[in-house]
Coordinates of C-alpha atoms and ligand atoms in Angstrom, one line a residue:
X1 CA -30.4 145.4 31.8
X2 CA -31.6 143.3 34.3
X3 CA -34.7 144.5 35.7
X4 CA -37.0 143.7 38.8
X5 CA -40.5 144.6 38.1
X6 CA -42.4 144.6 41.7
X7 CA -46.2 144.2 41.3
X8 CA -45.5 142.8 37.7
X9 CA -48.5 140.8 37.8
X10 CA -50.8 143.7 38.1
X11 CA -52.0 146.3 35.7
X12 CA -49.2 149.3 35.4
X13 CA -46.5 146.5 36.5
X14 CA -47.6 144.0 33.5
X15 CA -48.0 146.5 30.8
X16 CA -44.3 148.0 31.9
X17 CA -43.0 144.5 32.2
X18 CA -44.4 144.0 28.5
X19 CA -42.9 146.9 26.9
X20 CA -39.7 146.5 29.2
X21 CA -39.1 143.4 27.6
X22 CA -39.8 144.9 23.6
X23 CA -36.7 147.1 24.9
X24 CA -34.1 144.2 25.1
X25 CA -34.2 143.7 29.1
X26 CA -34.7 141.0 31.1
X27 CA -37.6 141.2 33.5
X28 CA -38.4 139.6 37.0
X29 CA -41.5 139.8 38.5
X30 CA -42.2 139.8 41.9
X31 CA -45.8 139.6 43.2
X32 CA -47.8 138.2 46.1
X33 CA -50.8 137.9 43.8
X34 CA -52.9 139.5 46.0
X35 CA -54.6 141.7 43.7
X36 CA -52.5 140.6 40.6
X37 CA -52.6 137.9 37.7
X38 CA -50.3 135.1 37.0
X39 CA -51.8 135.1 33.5
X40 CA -50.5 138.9 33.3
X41 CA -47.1 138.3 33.6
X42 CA -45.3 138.4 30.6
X43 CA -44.2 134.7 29.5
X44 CA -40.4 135.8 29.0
X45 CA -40.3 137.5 32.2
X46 CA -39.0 135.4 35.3
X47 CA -41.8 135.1 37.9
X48 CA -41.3 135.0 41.6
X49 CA -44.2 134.7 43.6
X50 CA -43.6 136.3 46.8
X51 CA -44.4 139.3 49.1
X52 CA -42.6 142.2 50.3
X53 CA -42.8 141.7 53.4
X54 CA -40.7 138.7 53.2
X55 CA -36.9 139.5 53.6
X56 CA -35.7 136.2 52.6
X57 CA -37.4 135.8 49.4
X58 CA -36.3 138.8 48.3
X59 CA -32.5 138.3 49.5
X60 CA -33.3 134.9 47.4
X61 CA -34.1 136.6 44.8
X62 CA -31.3 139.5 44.5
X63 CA -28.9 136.7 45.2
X64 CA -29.7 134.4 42.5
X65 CA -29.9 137.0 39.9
X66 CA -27.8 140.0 39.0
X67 CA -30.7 142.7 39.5
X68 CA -29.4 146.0 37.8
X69 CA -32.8 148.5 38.3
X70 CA -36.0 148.1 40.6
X71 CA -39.3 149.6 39.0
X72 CA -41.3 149.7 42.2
X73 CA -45.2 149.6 41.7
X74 CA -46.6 146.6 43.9
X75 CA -48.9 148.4 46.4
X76 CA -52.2 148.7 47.8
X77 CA -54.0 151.5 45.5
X78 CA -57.8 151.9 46.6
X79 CA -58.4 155.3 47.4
X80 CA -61.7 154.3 49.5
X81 CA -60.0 151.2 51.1
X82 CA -57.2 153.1 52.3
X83 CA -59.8 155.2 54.2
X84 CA -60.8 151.7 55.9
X85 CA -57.7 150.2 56.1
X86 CA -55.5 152.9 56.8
X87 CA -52.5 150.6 58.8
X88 CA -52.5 147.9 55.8
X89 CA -52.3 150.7 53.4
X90 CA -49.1 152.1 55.5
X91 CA -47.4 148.6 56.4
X92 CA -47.9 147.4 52.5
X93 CA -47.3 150.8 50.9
X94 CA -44.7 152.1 53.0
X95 CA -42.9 149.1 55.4
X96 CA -42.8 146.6 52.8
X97 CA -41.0 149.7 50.5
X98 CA -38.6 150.3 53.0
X99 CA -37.7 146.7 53.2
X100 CA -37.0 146.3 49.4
X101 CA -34.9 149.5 49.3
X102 CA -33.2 147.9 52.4
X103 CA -33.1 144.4 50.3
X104 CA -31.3 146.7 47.4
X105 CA -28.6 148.3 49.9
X106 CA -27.8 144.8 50.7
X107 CA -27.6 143.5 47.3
X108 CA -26.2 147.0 45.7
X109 CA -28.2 147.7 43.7
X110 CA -28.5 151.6 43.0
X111 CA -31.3 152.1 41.2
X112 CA -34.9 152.2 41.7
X113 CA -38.1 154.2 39.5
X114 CA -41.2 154.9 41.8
X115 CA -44.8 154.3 40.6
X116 CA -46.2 157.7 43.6
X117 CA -49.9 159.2 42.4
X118 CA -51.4 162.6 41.6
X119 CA -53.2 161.5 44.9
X120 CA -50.6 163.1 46.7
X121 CA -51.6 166.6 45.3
X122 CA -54.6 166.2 47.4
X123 CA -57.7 168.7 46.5
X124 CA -54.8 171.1 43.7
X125 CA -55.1 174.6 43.4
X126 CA -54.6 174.8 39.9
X127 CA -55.1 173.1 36.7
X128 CA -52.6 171.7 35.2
X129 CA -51.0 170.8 38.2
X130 CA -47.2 171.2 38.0
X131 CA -44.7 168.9 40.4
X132 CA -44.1 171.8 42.6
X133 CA -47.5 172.3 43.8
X134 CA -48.4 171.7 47.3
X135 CA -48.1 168.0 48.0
X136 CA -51.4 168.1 50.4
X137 CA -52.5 164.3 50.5
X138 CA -56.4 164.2 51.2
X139 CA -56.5 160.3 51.9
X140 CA -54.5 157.7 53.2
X141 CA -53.0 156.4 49.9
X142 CA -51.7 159.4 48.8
X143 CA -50.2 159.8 52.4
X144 CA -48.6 156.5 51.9
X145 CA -47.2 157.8 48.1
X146 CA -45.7 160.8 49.3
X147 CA -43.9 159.0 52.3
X148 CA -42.5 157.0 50.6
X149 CA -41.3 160.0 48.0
X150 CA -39.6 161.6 51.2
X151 CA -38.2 158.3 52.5
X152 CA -36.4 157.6 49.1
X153 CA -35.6 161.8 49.6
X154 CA -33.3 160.6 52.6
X155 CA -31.8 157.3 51.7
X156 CA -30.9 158.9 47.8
X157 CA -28.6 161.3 50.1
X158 CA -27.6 158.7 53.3
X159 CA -27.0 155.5 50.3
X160 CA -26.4 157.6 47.2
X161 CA -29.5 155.2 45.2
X162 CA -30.9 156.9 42.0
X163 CA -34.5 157.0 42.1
X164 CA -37.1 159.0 40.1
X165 CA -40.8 159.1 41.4
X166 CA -43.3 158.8 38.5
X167 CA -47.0 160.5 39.5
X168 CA -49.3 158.8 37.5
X169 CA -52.3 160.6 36.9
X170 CA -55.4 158.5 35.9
X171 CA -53.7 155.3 33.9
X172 CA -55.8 153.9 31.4
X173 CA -56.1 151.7 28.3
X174 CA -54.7 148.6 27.2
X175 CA -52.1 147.0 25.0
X176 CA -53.2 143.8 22.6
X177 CA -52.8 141.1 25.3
X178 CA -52.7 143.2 29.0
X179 CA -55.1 145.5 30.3
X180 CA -56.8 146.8 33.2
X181 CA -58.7 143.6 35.5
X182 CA -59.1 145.3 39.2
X183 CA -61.6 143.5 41.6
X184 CA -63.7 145.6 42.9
X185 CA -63.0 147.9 39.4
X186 CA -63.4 151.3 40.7
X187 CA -62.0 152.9 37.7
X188 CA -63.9 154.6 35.4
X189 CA -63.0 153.4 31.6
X190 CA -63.4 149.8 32.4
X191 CA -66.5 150.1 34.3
X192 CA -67.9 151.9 31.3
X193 CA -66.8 149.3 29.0
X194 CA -68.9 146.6 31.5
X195 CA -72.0 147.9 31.5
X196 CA -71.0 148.2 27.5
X197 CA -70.7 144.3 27.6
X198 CA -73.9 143.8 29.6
X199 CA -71.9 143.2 33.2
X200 CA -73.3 145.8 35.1
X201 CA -76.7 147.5 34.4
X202 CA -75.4 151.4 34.6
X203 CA -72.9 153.4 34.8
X204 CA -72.9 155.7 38.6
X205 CA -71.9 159.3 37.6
X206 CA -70.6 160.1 41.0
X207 CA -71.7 163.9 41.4
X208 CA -73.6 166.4 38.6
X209 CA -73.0 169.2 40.2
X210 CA -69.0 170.3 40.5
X211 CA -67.7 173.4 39.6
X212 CA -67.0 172.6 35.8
X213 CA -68.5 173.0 32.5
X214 CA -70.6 170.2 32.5
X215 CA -70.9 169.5 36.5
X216 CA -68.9 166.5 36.7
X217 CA -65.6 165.6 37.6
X218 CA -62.3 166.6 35.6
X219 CA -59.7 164.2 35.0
X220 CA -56.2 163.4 33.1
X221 CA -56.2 159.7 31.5
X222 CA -53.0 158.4 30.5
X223 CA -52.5 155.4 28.2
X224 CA -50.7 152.8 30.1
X225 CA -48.4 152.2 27.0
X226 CA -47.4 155.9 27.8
X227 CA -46.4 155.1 31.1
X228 CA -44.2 152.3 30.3
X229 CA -42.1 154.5 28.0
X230 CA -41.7 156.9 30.2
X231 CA -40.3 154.2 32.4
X232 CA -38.0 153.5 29.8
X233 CA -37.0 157.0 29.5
X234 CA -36.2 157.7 33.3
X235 CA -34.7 154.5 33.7
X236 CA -32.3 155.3 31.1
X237 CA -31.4 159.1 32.3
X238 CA -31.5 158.1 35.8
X239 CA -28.0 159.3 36.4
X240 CA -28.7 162.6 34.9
X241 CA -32.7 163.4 36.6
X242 CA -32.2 161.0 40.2
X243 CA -33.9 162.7 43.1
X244 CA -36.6 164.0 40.5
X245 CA -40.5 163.4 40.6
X246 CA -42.6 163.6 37.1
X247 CA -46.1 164.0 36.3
X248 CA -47.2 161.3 33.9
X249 CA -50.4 162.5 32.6
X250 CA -51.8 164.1 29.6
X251 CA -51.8 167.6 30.1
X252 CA -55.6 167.5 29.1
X253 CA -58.3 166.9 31.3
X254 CA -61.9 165.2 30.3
X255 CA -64.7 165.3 31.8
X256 CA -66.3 162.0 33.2
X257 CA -69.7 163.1 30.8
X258 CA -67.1 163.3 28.0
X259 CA -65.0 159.6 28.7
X260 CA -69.1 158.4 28.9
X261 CA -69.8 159.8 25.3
X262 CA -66.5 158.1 24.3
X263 CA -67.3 154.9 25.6
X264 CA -70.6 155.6 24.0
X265 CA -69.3 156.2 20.5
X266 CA -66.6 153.2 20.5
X267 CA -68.9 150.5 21.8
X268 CA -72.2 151.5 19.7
X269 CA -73.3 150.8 23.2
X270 CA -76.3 153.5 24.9
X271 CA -74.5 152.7 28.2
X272 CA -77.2 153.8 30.6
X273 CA -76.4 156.1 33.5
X274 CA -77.5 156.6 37.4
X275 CA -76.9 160.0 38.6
X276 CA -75.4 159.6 42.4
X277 CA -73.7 162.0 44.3
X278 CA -70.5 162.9 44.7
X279 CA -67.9 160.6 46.6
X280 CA -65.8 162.3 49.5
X281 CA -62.5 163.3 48.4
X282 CA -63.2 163.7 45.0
X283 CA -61.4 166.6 43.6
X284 CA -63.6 168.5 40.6
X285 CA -60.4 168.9 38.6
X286 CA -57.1 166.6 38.1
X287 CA -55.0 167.5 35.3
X288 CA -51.1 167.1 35.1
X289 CA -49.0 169.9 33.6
X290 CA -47.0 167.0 31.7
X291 CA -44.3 170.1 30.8
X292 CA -41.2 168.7 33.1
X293 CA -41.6 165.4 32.1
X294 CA -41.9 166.2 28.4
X295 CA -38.9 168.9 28.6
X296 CA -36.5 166.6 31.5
X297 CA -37.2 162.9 29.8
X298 CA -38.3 164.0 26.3
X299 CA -41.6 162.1 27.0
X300 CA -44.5 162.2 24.4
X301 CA -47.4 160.5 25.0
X302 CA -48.4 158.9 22.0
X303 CA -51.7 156.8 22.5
X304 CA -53.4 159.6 25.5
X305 CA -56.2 160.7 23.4
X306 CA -59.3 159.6 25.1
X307 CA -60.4 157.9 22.1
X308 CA -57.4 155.8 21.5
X309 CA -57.5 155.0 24.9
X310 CA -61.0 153.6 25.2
X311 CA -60.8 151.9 21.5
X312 CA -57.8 150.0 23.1
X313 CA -59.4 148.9 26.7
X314 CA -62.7 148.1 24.7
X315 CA -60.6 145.7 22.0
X316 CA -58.9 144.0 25.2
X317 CA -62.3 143.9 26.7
X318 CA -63.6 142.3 23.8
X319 CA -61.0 139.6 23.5
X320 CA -61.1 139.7 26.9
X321 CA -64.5 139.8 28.6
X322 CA -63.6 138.5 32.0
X323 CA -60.2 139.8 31.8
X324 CA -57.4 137.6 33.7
X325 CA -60.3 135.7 35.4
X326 CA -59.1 131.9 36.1
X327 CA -62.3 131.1 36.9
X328 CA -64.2 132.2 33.1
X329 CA -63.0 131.3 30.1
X330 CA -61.6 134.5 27.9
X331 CA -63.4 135.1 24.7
X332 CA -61.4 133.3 21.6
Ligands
NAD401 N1 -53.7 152.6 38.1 C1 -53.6 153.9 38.3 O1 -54.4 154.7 37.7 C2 -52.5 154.4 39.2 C3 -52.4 155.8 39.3 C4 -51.4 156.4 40.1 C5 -50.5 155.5 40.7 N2 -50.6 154.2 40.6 C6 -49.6 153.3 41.3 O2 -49.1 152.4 40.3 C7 -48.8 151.1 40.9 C8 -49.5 150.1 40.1 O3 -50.9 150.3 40.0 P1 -51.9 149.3 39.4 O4 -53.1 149.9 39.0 O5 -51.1 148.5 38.4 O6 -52.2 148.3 40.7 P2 -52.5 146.8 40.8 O7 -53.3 146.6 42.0 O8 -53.1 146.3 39.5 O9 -51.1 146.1 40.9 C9 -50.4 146.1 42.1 C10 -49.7 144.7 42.1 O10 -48.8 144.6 43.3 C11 -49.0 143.4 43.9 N3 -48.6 143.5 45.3 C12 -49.3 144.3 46.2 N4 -48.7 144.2 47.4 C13 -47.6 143.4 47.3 C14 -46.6 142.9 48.2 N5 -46.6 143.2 49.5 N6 -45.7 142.0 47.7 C15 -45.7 141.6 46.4 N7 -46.6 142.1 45.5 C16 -47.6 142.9 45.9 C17 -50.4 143.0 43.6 O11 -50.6 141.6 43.7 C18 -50.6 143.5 42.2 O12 -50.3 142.6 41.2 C19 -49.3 151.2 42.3 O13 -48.2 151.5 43.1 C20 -50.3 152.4 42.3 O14 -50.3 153.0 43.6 C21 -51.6 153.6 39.8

């Protein structure tokens, strides 16, 4: 199938494009670079540099090229910015969606996969978190996810597109030649893994004192290789589960004491620590109930163990110490 990756050049998109590509498709890319990696992009997949926001390039594009599917993950996806920026985070997030599903009415071209958040679960009740919890959004990103989750709610019915909505929980880990390169990094295994190569002097635990069995934070990592099959798998059912949304996560939560002993054990590293306190908005638990998703698409996450997924960012960090960095020569 031919298959437009938006935000190919950044981490999710890359990985997806990758394994995409190992299925038989043919991938194109579309990215601004704003965030993302020309180095990232797979070398078979067609690369269009371009935003959104501009109709005409992507007219261009779904004019030149017979465009079957649409995986959907360029966005803006920093929680704390979004509290900032709250109007870029809506006119990226959500207008520039709405004009690429407008671009695929006007190119026909019915379906479309979703990369929405467990951010739109907000502060969850329960743990594991199933898809019908309350969708509660505690920040502006997740408001941006979930509208955009209604939006495609109404134009599935008014235009009779097939979409599912993938929730990632906390994507993590890396495949031999892609991995995760976000600047500022504000996620937790890869900033382990630079104070592990000497590129930051400690590690911030960000709150001791939550309600859980060590006091810190609770969250679901998913290996990114995970999250590109289940790509695969809703892209190819999409008749069958359209209008659906899936949790991608584990199922199992660790604590952010337990991914530091991890990173501890894989790099051989002490990886010193600064206790801080806790950052606003910070849920103490985020697990997915990963149930639907296993029993609907017939997803298992193979590579989700916390340990497989650190000794797999660490051995891209390794050959990779500056990651997609122009600027720095990689490691040979
Ligand atoms: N990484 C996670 O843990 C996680 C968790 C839940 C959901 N998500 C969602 O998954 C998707 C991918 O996340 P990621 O971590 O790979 O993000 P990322 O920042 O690495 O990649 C996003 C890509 O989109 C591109 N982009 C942004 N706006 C664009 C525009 N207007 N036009 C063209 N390209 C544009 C960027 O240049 C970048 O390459 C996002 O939608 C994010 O909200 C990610």
């Amino acid at each position: 199938m031919n298959i437009l990756v938006t935000g190919g050049a950044g981490y999710v998109g890359s990985v997806c494009a990758e394994i995409l590509i190992t299925h038989g498709h043919a991938v194109f890319v579309f990215d601004n670079l704003s965030v993302g990696y020309r180095r990232a992009v797979p070398q078979s997949a067609v690369f269009f540099e371009g935003d959104l926001a501009d109709r005409q390039a992507l007219d261009r594009l779904f004019a030149a090229h017979q465009i079957e599917a649409v995986m959907h993950f360029a966005a803006f996806a920093l929680v704390e910015e979004s509290v900032r920026k709250p109007s870029a985070y809506y006119v990226n997030n959500v207008a520039n969606s709405i004009q690429l599903l407008d671009a695929m009415v006007r190119h026909r071209v019915k379906k479309l996969i979703f990369s929405s958040s467990a951010a739109i679960y907000g502060e969850p009740k329960i743990a594991p978190i199933p898809e019908e919890h309350q969708a509660a959004p505690i920040n502006p990103y997740g408001h941006t996810k979930l509208t955009f989750e209604r939006i495609l709610e109404d134009c599935g019915a008014a235009t009779g597109l097939q979409y599912a909505c993938l929730r990632y929980f906390n994507a993590a880990g890396a495949t031999r030649e892609r991995g995760e390169d976000h600047r500022p990094e504000t996620h937790l295994i890869p900033i382990l893994l630079q104070v592990a190569l000497g590129q930051r002097p400690n590690f911030p635990i960000n709150g001791t004192d939550y309600p859980t069995h060590d006091g810190t934070c609770i969250r679901d990592f998913v290996h990114v290789f995970d999250i590109a099959e289940a790509h695969v798998l809703a892209l190819d059912q999409l008749e069958r589960i359209s209008g659906h949304v899936f949790n991608i996560g584990s199922n199992r939560g660790h604590s952010v004491r337990e991914a530091l002993e991890t990173a501890r054990r894989v790099t051989g590293h002490p990886i010193p620590v600064v206790e801080a306190s806790r950052r606003p908005g910070d849920p103490a638990i985020l697990v997915a109930s990963s149930q639907k998703t296993e029993r609907v698409l017939g997803w298992r996450p193979q590579f989700s163990s916390l340990s497989t997924i650190v000794e797999s960012a660490w051995a891209w960090k390794q050959k990779f110490p500056f990651g997609y960095g122009e600027d720095r020569q990689a490691a040979p």
